[in-house]
Short mmCIF file of C-alpha atoms in Angstrom, two decimals:
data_model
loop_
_atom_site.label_atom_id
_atom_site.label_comp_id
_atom_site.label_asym_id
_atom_site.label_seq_id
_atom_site.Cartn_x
_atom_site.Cartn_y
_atom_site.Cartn_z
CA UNK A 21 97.52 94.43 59.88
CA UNK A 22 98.44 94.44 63.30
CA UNK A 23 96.94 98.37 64.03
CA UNK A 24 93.54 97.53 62.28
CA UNK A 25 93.80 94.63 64.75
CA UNK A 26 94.04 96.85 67.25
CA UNK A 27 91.84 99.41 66.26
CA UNK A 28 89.07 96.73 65.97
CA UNK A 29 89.90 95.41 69.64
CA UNK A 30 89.72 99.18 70.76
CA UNK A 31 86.13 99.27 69.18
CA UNK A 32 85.04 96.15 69.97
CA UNK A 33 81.91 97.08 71.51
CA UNK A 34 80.77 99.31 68.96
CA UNK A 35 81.58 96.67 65.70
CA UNK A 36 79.56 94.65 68.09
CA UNK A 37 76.53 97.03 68.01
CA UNK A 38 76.50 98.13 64.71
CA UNK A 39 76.61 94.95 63.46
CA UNK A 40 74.00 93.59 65.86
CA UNK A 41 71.59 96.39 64.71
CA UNK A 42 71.62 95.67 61.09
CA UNK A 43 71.30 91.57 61.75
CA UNK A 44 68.14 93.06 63.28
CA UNK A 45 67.07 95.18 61.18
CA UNK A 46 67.37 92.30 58.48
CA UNK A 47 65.95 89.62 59.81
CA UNK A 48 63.18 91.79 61.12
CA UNK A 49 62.26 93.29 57.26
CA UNK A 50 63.11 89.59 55.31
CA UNK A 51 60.49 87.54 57.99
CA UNK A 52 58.15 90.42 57.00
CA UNK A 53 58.72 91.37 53.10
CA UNK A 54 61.07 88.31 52.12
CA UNK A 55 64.04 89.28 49.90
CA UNK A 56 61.85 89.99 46.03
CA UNK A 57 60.37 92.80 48.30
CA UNK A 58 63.38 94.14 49.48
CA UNK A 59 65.08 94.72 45.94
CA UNK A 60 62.47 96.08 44.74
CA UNK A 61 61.97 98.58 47.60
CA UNK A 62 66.09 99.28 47.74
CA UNK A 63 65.91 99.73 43.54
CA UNK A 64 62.56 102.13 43.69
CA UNK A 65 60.93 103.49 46.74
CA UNK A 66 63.74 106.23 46.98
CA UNK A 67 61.85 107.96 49.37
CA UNK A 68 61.23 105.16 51.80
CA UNK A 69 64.95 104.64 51.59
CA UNK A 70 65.71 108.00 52.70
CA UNK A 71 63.21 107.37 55.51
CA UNK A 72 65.30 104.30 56.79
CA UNK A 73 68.50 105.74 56.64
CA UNK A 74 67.57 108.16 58.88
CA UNK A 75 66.31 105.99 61.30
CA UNK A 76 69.61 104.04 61.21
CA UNK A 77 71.33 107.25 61.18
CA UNK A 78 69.53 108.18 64.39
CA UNK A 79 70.25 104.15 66.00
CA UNK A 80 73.75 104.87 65.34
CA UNK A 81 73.66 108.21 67.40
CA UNK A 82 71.98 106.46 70.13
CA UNK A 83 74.66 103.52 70.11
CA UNK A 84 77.38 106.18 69.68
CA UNK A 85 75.96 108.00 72.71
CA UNK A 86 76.20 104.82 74.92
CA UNK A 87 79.32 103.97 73.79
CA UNK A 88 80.75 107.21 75.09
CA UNK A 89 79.08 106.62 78.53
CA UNK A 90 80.79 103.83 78.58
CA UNK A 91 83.65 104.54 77.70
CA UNK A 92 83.88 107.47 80.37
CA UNK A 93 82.28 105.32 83.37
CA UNK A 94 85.40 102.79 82.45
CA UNK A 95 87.49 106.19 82.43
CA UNK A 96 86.35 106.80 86.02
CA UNK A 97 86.32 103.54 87.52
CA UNK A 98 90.34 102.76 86.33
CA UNK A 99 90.85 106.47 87.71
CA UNK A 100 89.32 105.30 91.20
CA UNK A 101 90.86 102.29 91.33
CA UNK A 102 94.61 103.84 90.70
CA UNK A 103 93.67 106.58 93.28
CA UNK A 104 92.85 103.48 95.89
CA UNK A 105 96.25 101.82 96.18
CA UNK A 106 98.06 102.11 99.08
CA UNK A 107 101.83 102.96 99.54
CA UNK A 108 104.33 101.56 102.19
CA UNK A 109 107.28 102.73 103.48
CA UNK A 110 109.91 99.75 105.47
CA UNK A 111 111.73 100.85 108.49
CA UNK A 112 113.45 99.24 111.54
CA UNK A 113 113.30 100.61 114.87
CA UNK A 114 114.04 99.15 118.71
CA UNK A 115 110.33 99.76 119.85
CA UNK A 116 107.67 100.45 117.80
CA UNK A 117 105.68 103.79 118.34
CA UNK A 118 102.39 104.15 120.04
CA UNK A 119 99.26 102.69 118.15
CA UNK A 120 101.54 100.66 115.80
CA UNK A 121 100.06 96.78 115.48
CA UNK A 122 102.25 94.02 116.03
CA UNK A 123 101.95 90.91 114.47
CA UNK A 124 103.36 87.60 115.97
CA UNK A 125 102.97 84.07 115.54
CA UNK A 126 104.64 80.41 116.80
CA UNK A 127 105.37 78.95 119.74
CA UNK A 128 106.36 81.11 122.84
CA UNK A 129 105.01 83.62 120.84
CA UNK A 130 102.68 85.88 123.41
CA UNK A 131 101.70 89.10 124.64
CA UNK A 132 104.20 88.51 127.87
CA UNK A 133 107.16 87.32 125.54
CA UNK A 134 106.60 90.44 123.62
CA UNK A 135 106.96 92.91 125.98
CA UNK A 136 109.81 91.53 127.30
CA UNK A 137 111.33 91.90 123.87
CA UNK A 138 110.34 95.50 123.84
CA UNK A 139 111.51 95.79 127.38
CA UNK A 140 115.13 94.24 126.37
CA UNK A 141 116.37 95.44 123.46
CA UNK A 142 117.49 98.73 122.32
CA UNK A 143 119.21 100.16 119.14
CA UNK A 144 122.61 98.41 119.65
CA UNK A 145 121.05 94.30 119.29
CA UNK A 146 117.83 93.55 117.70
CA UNK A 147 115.29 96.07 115.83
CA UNK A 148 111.61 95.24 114.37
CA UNK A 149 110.73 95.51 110.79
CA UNK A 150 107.94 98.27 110.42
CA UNK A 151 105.75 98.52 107.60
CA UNK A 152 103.92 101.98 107.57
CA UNK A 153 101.05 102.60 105.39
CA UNK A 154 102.33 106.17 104.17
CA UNK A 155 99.32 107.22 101.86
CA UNK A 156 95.91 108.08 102.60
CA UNK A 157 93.74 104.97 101.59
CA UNK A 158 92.82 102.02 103.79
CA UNK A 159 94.37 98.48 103.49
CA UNK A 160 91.29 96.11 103.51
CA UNK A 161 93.33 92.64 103.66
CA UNK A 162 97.27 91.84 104.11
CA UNK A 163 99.19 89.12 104.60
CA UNK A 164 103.02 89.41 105.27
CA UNK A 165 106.30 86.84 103.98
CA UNK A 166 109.69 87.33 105.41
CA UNK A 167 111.98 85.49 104.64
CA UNK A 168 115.63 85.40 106.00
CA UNK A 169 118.65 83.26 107.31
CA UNK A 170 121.25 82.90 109.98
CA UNK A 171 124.61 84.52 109.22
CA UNK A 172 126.32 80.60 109.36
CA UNK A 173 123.11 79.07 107.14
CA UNK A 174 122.18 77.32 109.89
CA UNK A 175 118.79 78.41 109.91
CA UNK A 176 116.43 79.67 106.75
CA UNK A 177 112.86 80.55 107.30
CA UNK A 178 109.49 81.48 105.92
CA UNK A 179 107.36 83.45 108.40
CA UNK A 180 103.88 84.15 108.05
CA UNK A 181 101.41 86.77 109.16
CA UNK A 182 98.00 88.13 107.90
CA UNK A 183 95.41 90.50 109.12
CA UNK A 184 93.21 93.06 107.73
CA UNK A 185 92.42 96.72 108.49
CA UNK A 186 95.56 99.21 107.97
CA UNK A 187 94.74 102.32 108.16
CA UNK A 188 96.47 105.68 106.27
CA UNK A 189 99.93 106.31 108.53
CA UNK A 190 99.64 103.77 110.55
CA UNK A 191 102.27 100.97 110.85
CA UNK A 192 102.45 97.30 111.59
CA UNK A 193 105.68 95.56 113.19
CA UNK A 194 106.19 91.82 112.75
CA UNK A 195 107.98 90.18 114.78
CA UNK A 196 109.61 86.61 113.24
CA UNK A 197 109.54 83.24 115.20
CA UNK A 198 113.49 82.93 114.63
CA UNK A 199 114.73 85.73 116.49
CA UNK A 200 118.62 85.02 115.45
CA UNK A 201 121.43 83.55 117.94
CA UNK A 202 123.84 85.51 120.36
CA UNK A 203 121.35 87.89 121.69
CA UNK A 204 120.22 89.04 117.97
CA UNK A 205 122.49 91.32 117.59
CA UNK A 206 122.87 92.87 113.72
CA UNK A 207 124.56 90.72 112.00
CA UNK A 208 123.59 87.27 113.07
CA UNK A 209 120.84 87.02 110.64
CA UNK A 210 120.29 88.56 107.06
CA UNK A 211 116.58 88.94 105.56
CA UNK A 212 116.57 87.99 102.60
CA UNK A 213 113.22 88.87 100.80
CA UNK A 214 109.82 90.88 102.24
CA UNK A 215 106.26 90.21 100.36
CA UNK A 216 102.93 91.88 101.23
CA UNK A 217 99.75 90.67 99.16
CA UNK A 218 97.12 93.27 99.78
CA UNK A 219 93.31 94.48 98.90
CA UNK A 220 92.58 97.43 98.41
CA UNK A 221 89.38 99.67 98.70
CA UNK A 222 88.91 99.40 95.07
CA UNK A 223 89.09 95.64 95.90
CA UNK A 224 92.03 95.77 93.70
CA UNK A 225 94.49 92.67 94.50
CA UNK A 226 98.62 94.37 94.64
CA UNK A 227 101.77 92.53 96.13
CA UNK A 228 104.48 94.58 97.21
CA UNK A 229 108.20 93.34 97.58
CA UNK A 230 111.11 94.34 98.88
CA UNK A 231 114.59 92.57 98.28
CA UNK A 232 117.98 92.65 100.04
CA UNK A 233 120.25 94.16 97.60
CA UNK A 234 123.44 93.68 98.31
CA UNK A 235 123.35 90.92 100.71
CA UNK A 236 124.42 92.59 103.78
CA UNK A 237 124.63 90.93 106.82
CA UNK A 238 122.40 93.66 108.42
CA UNK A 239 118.74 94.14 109.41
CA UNK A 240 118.80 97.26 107.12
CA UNK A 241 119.36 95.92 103.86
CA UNK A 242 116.54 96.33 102.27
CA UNK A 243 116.20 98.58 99.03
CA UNK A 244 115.06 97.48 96.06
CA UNK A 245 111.32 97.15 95.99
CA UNK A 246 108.70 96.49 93.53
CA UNK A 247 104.69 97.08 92.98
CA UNK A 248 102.41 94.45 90.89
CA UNK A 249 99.00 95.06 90.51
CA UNK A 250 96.77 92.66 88.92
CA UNK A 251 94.59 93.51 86.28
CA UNK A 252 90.84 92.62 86.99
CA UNK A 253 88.61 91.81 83.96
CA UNK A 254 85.53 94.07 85.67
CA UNK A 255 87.08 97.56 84.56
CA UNK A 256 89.36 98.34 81.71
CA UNK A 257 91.86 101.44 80.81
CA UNK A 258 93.33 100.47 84.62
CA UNK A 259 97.01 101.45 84.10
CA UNK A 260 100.41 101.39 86.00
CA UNK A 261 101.57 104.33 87.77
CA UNK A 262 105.59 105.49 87.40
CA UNK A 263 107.55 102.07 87.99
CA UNK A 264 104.44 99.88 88.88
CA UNK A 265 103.59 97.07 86.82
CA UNK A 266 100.32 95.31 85.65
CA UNK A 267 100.25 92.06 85.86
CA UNK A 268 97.37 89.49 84.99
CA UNK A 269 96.15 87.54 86.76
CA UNK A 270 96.87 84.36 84.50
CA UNK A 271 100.73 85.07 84.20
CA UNK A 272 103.67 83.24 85.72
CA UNK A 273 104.84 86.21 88.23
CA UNK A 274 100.94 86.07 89.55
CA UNK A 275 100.97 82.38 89.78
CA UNK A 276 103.85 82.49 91.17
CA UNK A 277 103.27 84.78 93.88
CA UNK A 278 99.97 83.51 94.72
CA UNK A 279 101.31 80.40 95.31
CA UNK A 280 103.86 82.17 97.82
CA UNK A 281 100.79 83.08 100.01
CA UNK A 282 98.59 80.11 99.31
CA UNK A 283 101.25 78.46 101.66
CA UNK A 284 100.58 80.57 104.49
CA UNK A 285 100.21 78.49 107.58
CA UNK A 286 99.29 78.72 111.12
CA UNK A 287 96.77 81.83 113.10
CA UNK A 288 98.56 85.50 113.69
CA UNK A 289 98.20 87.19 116.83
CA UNK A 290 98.40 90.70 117.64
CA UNK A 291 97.96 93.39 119.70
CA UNK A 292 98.77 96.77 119.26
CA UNK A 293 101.45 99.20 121.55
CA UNK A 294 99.64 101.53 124.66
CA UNK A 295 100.97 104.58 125.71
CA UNK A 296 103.01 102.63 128.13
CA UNK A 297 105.19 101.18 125.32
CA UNK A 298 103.85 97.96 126.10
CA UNK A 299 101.72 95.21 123.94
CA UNK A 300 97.98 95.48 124.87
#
């Protein structure tokens, strides 16, 4: 039962057709010859029987034809659309490289209080999360959750950023509004969880997420990370690639992280690094 369940939902569309035509084809021949007519042209006009077949025979062709359009255009949409996503790679470093964007938000938060971040610190205290767009499509829309804590618990936080406009190998460093205590150095404050909800060119929605593993008190503790894509109603056969997941957009986990981001508060600033080393 259940795989002529799914065989019907597989041809849906052509069930569909079929069926339509011969309502049509009904309706259309009882308005005109009323049902005594049609028995006695099914029991003894052979040859105009013959005649009608093939005409069906030949509406089914057409229908079949359609349907394998289609079928392939819906082929090489999903294709596109898997082809589209982006990939990103997390890494830390003391000062991000030339061109990368930095995103910053809160109060004190400004072009001046960055570079004298970037002018202070070095690999021994306080490194920047960078999240580099390692394949070769664009990122239309992002929006960025970090969340972490202070080594005594002190302190937990949310931080928010969004922008738009990542483009293949670049990166963008965020840069939180809790900075840590004792000079930031590693160790004072653990991040906890990382989320990116994205577009891509496709206009496919993904989230990303990355997850501190093993709860180490270190800025580098990030490892276990996760793609969801969710599945749009526009194009069908879209599929998962290797450990991705589909997810629709009606489930929990979507809800769920939706929500996450519908909370985003506040306006990001940016500015991206010269070939100074400095914020511009």
């Amino acid at each position: 039962m259940n795989k002529i369940k799914r065989l019907c939902k597989k041809y849906q569309q052509v069930i569909y057709t079929l069926f339509a035509v011969l309502v049509i084809i009904s309706v259309v021949y009882f308005a005109l010859h009323g049902f005594d007519s049609f028995v006695k042209w099914a029991t003894t006009d052979v040859g105009s029987v013959a005649d009608w077949a093939g005409s069906i025979g030949t509406i089914l062709a057409f229908v079949a034809v359609i349907w394998q359009q289609g079928r392939q255009e819906n082929i090489t949409r999903a294709v596109h659309i898997e082809e589209s996503r982006p990939r990103f790679s997390l890494t830390y470093t003391p000062k991000p490289v030339l061109k990368t964007r930095v995103l910053f938000w809160g109060n004190g938060r400004t072009a001046v209080n960055i570079n004298e971040i970037l002018g202070s610190r070095s690999a021994e205290n306080y490194r920047f999360i960078s999240i580099e767009n390692i394949s070769n499509n664009v990122v239309y829309d992002y929006s960025i959750i970090l969340k972490y804590h202070s080594n005594d618990n002190a302190r937990v936080r949310k931080d928010y950023w969004s922008s738009h406009g990542l483009f293949p190998r670049r990166s963008v460093a965020i840069v939180p509004k809790f900075m840590g205590t004792d000079k930031d150095k590693i160790g004072n404050y653990i991040y906890d969880e990382l989320l990116v909800k994205f577009t891509t060119p496709a206009n496919e929605v993904g989230f990303f997420i990355s997850k501190n593993i093993n709860n180490a008190q270190t800025d580098s503790s990030f490892g276990k990370s996760q793609y969801y894509f969710v599945r749009g109603s526009h194009v069908k056969r879209v599929t998962a690639i290797n450990t991705d997941k589909m997810i629709d957009v009606n489930s929990s986990i979507c809800s769920k992280l939706d929500k996450e981001f519908d909370e985003i508060i506040g306006i990001t600033s940016l500015g991206e690094i010269n070939e100074n080393g400095k914020l511009s």
